[in-house]
CSV table of C-alpha atoms and ligand atoms in Angstrom, one decimal:
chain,number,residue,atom,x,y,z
A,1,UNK,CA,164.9,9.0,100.0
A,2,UNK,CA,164.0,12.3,99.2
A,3,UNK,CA,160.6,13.3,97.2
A,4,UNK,CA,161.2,15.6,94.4
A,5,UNK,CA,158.7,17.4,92.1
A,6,UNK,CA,159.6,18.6,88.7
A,7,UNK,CA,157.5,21.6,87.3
A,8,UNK,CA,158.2,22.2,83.7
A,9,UNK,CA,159.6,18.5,83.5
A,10,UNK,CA,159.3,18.2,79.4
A,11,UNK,CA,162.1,21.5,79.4
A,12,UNK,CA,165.6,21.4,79.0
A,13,UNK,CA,166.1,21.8,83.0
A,14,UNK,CA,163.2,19.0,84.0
A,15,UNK,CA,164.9,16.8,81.4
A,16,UNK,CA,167.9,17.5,83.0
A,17,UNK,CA,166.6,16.9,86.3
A,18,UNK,CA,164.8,13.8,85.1
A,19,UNK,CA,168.4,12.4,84.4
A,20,UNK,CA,169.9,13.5,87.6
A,21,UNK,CA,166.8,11.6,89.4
A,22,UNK,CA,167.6,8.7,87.2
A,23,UNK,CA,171.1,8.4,88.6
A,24,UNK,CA,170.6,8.6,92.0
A,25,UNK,CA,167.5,6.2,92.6
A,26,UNK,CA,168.6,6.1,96.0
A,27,UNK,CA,168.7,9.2,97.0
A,28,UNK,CA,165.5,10.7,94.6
A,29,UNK,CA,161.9,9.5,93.8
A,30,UNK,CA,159.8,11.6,92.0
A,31,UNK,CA,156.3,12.5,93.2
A,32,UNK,CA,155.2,14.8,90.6
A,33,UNK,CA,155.3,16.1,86.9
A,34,UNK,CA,153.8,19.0,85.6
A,35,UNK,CA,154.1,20.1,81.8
A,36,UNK,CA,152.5,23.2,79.9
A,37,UNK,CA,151.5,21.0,76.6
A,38,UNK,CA,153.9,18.5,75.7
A,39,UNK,CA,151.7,15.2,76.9
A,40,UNK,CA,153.7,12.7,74.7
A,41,UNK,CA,157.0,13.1,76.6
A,42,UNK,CA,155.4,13.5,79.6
A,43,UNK,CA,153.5,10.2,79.2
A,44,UNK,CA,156.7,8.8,78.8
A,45,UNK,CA,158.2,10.5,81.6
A,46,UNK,CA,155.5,9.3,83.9
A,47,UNK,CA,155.9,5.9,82.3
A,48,UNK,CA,159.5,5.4,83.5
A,49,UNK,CA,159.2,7.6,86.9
A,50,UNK,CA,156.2,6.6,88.1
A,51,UNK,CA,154.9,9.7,89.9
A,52,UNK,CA,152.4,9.7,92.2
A,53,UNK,CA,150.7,12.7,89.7
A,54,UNK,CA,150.9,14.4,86.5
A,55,UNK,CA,149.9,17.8,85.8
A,56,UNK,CA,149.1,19.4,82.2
A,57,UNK,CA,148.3,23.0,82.5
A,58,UNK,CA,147.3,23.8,79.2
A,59,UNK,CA,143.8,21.6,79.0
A,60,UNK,CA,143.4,21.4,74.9
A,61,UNK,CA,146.5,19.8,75.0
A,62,UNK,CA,145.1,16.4,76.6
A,63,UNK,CA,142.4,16.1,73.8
A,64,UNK,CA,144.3,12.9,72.4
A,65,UNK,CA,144.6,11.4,75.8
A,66,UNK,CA,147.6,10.4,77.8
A,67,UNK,CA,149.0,7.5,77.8
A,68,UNK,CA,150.0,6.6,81.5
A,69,UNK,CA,149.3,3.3,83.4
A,70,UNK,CA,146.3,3.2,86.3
A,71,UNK,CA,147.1,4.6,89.8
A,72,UNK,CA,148.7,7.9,88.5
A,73,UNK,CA,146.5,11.0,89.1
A,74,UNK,CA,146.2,13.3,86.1
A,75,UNK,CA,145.5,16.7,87.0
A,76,UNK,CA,144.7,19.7,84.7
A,77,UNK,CA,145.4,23.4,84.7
A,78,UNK,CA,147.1,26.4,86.0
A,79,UNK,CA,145.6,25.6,89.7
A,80,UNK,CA,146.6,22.3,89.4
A,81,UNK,CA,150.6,22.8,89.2
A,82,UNK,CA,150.0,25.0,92.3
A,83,UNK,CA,148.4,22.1,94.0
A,84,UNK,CA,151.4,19.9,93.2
A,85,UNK,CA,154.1,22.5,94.4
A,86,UNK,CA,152.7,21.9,97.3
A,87,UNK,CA,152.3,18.3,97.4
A,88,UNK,CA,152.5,16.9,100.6
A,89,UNK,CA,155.3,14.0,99.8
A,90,UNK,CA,157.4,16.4,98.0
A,91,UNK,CA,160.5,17.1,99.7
A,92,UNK,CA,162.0,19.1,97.0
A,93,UNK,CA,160.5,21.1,93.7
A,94,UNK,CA,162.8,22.1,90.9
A,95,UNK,CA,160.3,25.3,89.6
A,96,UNK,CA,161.9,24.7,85.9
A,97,UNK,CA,158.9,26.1,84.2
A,98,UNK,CA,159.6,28.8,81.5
A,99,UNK,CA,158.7,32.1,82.0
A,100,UNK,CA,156.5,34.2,84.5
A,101,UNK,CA,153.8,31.7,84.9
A,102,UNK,CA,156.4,30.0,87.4
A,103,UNK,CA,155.2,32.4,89.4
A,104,UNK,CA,152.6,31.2,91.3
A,105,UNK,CA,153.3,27.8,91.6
A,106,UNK,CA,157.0,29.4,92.9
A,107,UNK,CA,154.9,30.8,95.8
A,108,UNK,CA,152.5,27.7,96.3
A,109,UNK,CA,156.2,25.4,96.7
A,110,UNK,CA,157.2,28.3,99.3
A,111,UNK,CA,154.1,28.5,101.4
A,112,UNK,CA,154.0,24.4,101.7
A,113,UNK,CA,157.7,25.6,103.1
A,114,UNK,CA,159.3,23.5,100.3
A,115,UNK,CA,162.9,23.3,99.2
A,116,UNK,CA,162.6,25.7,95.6
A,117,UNK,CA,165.3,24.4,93.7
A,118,UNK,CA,164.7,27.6,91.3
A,119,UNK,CA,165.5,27.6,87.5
A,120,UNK,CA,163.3,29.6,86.5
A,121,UNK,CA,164.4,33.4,86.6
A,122,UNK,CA,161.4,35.2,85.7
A,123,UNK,CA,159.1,35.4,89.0
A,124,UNK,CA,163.0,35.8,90.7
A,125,UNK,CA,163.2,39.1,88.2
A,126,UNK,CA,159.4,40.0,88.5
A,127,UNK,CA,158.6,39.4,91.9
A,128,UNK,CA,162.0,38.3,94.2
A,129,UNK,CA,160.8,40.5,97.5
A,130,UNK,CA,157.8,39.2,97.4
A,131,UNK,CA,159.0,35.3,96.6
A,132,UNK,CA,161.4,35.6,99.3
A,133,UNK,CA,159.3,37.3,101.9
A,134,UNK,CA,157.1,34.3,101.5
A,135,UNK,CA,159.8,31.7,101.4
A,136,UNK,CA,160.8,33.3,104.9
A,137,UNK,CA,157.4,33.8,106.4
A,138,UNK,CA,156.9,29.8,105.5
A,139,UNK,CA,160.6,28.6,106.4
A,140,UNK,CA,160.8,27.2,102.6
A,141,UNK,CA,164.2,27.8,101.4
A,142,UNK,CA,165.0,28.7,97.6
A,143,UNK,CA,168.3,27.0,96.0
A,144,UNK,CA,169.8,28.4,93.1
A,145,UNK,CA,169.6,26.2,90.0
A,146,UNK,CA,171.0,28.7,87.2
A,147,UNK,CA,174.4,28.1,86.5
A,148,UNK,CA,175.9,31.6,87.3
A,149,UNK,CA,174.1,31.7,90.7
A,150,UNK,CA,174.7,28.3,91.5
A,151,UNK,CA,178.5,29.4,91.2
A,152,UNK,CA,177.8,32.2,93.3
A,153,UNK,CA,175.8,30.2,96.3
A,154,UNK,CA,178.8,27.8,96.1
A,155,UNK,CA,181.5,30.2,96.9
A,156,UNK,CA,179.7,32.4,99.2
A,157,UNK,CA,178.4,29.1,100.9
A,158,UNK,CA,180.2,29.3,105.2
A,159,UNK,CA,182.2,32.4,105.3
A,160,UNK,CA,182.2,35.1,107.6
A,161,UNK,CA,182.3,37.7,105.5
A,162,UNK,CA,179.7,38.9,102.3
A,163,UNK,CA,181.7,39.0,99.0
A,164,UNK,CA,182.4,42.3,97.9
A,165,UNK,CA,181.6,41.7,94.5
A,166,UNK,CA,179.7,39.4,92.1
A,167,UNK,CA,181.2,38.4,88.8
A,168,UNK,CA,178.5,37.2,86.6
A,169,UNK,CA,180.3,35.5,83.5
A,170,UNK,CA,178.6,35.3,79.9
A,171,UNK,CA,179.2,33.0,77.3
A,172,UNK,CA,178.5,36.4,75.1
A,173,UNK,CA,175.9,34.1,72.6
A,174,UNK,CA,176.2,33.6,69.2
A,175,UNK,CA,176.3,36.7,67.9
A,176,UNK,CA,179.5,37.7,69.9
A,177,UNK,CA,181.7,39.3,67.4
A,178,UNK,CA,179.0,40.0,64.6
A,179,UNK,CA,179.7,43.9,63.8
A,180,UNK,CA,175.8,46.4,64.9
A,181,UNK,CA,174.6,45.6,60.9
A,182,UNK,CA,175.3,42.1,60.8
A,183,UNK,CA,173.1,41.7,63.7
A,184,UNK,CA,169.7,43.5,62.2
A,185,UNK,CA,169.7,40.7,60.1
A,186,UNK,CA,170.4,37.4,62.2
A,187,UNK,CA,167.4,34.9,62.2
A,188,UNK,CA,165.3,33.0,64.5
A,189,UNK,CA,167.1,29.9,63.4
A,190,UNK,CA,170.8,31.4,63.8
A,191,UNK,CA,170.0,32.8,67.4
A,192,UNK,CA,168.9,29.7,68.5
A,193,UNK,CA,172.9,28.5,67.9
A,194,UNK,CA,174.0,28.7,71.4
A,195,UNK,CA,177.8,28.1,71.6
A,196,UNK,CA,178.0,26.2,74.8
A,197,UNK,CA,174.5,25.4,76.2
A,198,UNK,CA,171.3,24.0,75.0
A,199,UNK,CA,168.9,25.4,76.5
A,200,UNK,CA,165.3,26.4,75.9
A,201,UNK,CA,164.1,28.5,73.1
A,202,UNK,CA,163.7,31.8,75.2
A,203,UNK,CA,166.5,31.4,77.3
A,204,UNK,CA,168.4,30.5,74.3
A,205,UNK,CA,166.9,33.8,72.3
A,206,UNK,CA,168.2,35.8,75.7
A,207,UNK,CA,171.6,34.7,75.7
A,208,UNK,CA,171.9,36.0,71.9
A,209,UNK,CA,170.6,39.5,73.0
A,210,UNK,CA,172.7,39.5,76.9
A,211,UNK,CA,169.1,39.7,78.1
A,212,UNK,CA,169.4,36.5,79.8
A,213,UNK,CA,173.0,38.6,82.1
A,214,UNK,CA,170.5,41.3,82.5
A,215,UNK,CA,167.9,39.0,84.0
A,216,UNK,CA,170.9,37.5,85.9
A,217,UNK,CA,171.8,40.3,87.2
A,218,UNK,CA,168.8,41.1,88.9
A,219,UNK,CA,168.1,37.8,89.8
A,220,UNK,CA,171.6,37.5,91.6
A,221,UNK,CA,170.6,41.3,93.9
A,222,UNK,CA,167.3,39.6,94.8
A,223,UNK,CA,169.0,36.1,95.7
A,224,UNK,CA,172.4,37.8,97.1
A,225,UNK,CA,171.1,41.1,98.2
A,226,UNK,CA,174.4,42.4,96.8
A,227,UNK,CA,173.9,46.2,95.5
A,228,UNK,CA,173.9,46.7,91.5
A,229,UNK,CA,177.0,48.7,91.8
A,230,UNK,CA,178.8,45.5,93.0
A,231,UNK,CA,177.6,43.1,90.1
A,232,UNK,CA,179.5,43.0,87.3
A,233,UNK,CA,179.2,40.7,84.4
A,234,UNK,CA,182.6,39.3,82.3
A,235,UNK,CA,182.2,37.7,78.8
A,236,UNK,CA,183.9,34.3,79.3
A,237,UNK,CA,183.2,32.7,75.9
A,238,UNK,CA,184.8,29.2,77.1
A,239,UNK,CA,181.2,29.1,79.7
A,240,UNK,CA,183.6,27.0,82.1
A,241,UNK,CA,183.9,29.5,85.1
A,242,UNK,CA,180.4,30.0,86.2
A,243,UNK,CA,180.9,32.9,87.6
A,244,UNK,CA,183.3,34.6,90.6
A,245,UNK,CA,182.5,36.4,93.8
A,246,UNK,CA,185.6,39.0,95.1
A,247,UNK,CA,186.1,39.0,98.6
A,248,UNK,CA,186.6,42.7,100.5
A,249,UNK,CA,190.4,42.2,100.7
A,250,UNK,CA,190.6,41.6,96.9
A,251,UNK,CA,190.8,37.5,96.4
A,252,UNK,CA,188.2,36.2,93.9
A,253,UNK,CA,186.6,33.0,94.5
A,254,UNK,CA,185.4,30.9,91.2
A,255,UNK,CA,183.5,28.1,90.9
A,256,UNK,CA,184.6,26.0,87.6
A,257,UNK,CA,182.7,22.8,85.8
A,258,UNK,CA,182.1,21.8,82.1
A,259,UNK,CA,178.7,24.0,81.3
A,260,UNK,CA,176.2,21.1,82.1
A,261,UNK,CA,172.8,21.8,84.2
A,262,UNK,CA,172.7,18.7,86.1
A,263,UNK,CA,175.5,19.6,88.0
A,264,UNK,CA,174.1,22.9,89.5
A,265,UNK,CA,170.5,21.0,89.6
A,266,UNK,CA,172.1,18.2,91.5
A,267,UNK,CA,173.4,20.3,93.9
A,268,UNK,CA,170.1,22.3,94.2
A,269,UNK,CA,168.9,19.2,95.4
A,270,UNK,CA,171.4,17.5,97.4
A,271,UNK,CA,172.9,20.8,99.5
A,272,UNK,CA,174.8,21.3,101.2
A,273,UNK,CA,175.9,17.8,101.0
A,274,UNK,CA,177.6,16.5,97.6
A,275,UNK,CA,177.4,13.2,95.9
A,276,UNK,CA,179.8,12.2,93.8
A,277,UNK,CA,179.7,12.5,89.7
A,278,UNK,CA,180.9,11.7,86.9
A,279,UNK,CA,184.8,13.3,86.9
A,280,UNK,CA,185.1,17.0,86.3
A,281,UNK,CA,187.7,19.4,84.2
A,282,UNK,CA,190.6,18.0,82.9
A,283,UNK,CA,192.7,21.7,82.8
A,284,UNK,CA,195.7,20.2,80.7
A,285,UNK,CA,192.5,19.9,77.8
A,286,UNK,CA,190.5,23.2,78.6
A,287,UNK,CA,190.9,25.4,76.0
A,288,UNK,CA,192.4,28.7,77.5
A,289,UNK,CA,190.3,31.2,79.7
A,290,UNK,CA,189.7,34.0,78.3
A,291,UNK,CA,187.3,37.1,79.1
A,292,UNK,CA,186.0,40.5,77.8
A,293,UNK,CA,184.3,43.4,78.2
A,294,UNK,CA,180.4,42.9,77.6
A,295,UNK,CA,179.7,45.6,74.3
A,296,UNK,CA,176.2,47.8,75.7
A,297,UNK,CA,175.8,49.6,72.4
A,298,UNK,CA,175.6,46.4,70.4
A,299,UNK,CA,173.4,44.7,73.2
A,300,UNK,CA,171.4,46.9,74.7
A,301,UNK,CA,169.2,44.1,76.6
A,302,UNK,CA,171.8,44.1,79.3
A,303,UNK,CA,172.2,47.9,79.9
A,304,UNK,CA,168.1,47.3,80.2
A,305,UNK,CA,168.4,44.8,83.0
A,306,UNK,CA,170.3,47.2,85.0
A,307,UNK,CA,167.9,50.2,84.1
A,308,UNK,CA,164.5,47.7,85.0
A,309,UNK,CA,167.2,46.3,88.5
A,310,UNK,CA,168.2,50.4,89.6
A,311,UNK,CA,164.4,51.1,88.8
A,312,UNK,CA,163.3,48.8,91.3
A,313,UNK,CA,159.6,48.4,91.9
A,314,UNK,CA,157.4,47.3,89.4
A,315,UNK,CA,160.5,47.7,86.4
A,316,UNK,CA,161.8,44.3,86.7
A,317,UNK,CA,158.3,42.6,86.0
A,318,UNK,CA,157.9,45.0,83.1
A,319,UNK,CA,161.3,44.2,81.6
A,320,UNK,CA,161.0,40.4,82.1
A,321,UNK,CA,157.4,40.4,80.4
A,322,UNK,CA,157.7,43.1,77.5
A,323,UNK,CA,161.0,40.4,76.7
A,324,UNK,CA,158.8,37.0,76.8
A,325,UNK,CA,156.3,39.2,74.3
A,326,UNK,CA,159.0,40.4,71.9
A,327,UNK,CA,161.0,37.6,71.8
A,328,UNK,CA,158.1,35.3,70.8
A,329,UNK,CA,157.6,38.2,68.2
A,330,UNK,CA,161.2,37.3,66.9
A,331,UNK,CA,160.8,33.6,67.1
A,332,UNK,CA,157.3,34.2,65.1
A,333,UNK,CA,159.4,35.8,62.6
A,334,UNK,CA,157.3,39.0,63.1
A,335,UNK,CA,160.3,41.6,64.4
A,336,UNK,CA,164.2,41.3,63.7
A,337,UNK,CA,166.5,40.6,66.0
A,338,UNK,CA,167.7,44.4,67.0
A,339,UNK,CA,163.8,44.9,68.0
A,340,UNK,CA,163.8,42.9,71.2
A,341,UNK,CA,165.5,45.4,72.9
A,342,UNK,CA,164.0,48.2,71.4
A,343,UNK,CA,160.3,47.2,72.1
A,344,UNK,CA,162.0,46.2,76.0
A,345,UNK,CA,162.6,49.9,76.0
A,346,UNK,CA,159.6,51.2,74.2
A,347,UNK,CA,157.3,49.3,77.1
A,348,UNK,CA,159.9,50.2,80.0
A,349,UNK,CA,159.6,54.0,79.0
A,350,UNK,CA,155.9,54.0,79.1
A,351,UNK,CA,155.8,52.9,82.6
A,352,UNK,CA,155.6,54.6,86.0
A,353,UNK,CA,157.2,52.7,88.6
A,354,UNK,CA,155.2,51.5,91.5
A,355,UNK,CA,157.0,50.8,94.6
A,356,UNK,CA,157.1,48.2,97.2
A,357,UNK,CA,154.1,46.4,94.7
A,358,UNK,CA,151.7,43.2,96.2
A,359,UNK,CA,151.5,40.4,94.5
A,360,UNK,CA,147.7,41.8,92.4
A,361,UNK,CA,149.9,45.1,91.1
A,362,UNK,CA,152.5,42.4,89.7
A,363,UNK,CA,149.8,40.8,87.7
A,364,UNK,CA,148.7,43.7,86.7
A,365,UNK,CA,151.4,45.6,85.5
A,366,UNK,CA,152.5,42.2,83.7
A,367,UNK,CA,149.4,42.1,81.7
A,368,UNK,CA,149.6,45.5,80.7
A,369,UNK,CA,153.4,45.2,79.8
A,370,UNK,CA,152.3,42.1,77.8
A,371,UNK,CA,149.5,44.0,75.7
A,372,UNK,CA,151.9,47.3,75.7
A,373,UNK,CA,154.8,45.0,74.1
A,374,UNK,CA,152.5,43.2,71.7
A,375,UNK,CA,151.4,46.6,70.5
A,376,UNK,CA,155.0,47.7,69.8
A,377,UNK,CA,156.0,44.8,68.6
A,378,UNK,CA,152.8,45.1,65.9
A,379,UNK,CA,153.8,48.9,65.2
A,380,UNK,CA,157.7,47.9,64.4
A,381,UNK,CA,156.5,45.1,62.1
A,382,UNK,CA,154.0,46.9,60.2
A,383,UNK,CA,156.7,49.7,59.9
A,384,UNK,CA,159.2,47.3,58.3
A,385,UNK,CA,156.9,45.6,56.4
A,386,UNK,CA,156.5,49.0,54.8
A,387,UNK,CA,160.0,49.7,54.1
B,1,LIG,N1,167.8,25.5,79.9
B,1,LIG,C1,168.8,26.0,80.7
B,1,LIG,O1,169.9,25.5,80.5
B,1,LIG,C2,168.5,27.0,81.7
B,1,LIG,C3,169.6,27.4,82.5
B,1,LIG,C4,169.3,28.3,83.6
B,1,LIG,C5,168.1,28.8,83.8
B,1,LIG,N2,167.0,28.4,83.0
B,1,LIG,C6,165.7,28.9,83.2
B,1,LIG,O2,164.8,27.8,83.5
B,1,LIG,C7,163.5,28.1,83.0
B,1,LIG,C8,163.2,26.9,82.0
B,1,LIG,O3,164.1,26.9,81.0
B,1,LIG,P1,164.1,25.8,79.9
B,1,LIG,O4,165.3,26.1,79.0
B,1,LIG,O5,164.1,24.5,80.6
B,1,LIG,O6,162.8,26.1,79.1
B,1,LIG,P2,162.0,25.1,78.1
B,1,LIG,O7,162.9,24.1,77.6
B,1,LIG,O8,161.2,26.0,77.2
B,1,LIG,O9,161.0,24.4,79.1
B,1,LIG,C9,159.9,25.0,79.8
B,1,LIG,C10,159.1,24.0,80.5
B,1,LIG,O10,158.0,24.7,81.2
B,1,LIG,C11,156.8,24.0,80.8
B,1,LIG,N3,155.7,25.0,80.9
B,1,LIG,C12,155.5,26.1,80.2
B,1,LIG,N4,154.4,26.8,80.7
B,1,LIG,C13,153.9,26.0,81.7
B,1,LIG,C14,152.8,26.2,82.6
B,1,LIG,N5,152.0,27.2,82.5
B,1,LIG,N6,152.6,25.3,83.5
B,1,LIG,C15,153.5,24.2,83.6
B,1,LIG,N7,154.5,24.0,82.8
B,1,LIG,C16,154.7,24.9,81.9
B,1,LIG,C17,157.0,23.5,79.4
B,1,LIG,O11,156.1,22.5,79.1
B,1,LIG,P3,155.7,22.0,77.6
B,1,LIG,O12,157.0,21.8,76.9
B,1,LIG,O13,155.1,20.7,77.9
B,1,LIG,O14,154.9,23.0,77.0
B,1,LIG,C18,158.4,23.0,79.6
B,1,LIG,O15,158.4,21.7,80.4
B,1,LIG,C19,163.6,29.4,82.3
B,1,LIG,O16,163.2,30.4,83.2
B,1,LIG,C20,165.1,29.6,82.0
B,1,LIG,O17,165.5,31.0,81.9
B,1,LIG,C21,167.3,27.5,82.0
């Protein structure tokens, strides 16, 4: 019986994860939930799981109350869901909390020397050295969670030799074949469509704009170590091959499912063995395989990823916040669609690099990509307010 915390657990992944713990009450007990505001489902959550604590990070949000029976700890604030990832009956912490502020409670689950079974991609794009110099100087270990590196951990997993290689595959969103002009005028509501997945509302607004490959894409070189040069991402609209790795003497290993978290959560957690599921593909019923060429001029976000990964440094954290800023812009209605990326680049442009950054120059340069995006972001809106 293994203890498990779930940061982020009112998400798409820490519902997810709440099912997979649900199926497998013999394997699984959950110690802790933490949520940024959402205190009704959490109250439930802590209702049925009956965690040792809960954690609410954003403090107004608890003004009603929560509704949770005696002898459960409620704990508040940032500081708080650190103190959890650390928890000392916690075997295992899915870090499914959206966004960069899984940053430091990433790094708390590392120096308790945790298992990270890591959704979250930003503080693997913003700060991967320094995440895994920690998980090593702490003998945590950090499991892949996202779908396309899950695939990747599972078919590098035992061999002698490093893949050649990395295939990322996309499911190339919902705006796949919409012609350059089309796409200046998609909406909040239409890019929140995703074809094969439901995900979150950022991740979802990502995968519309290929911003979520070029995250992957530096997430896999930080998790992998494989160079840049040797990842490659494949549109695969059918989102049934995760994604491939090619061995040095030209065989490609891929790891298949139907798209659907829990597996790669469930494996997150119960590596390297496996416990069986619930069937898997039925080939004689998949629709056929098909893949493409991802299109850089009409998505931009992913050339970007590779820029912000070549750049190195302090790029990545710069890219990954300058996109939480602008596409909360989009989803606030305040910029169109074809502005993510622009105000990505706007942001990127006005930085110098810093190399080999601590942990303070990462805050740092995210705050002042933050305020640098929201400034952008208030300059393209006023300008097409105008016109
Ligand atoms: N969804 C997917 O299928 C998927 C796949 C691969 C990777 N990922 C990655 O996994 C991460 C989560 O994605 P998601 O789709 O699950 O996002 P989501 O549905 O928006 O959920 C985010 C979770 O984080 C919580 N949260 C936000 N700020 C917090 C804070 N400061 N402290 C504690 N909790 C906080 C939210 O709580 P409240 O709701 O209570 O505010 C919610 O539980 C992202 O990095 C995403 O890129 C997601």
């Amino acid at each position: 019986m293994k203890g498990v915390v779930v940061l982020g657990s009112t998400g798409s992944i820490g519902r997810q994860a709440l099912d997979v713990i649900r199926a497998l009450p013999e394997s699984f007990r959950v110690v802790g939930l933490a949520a940024g505001r959402n205190v009704a489902l959490l109250g439930e959550q802590a209702k049925e799981f009956g965690p040792e604590v809960v954690c609410v990070s954003d403090e107004r949000a608890l003004a009603g109350g929560i509704g949770i029976r005696d002898g459960v700890e409620v704990m508040v604030g940032s500081q708080a869901v650190e103190e959890l990832a650390a928890h000392p009956d916690a075997d295992a912490v899915i870090c499914a909390i959206g966004g960069f502020a899984a940053l430091r409670s990433c790094l708390a689950a590392a120096r308790a020397g945790k298992r990270i079974a890591i959704a979250s991609k930003e503080p693997l794009v913003a700060a991967g050295d320094i995440l895994f110099r920690t998980v090593r100087a702490f003998d945590s270990e950090v499991i892949p969670v996202d779908s396309e590196h899950s695939a990747i951990f599972q078919c590098s997993e035992g061999r002698h030799s490093r893949p050649a290689r990395l295939i990322l595959t996309a499911s190339g969103g919902p705006f796949r074949g919409l012609p350059r002009d089309a796409l200046e005028r998609v909406t909040a509501e239409q890019a929140l469509m995703h074809p094969t997945w439901r995900m979150g509302a950022k991740v979802t607004v990502d995968s519309a704009t290929l911003m979520n490959k070029g995250l992957e894409v530096i997430e896999a070189h930080v998790l992998f170590g494989t160079p840049y040069e040797s990842i490659e991402v494949v549109v695969h609209p059918q989102s049934i091959i995760h994604s491939m790795v090619e061995m040095s003497d030209g065989s490609v290993l891929a790891q298949l499912a139907p798209p659907d978290m829990r597996l790669p959560i469930k494996y997150a957690l119960t590596y390297p063995e496996r416990i069986p599921g619930t069937g898997g593909l039925s080939f004689p019923e998949a629709p056929p395989l098909t893949f493409e060429e991802p299109d850089i001029e009409r998505f931009p976000a992913l050339g970007l990823g590779y820029e912000a990964g070549k750049a190195g440094g302090t790029m990545p954290a710069v890219l990954s916040a300058a996109d939480e800023v602008a596409v909360e812009a989009f989803l606030a209605g305040r910029i169109g669609f074809t502005a993510i990326p622009r105000v990505i680049e706007r942001v990127m442009s006005a930085h110098t690099r810093i190399l080999d950054p601590d942990l303070e120059t990462i805050y740092e340069v995210d705050a002042w990509a933050r305020s640098e995006a929201a400034r952008v972001s208030d300059l393209v809106s006023a300008r097409s307010e105008r016109s």
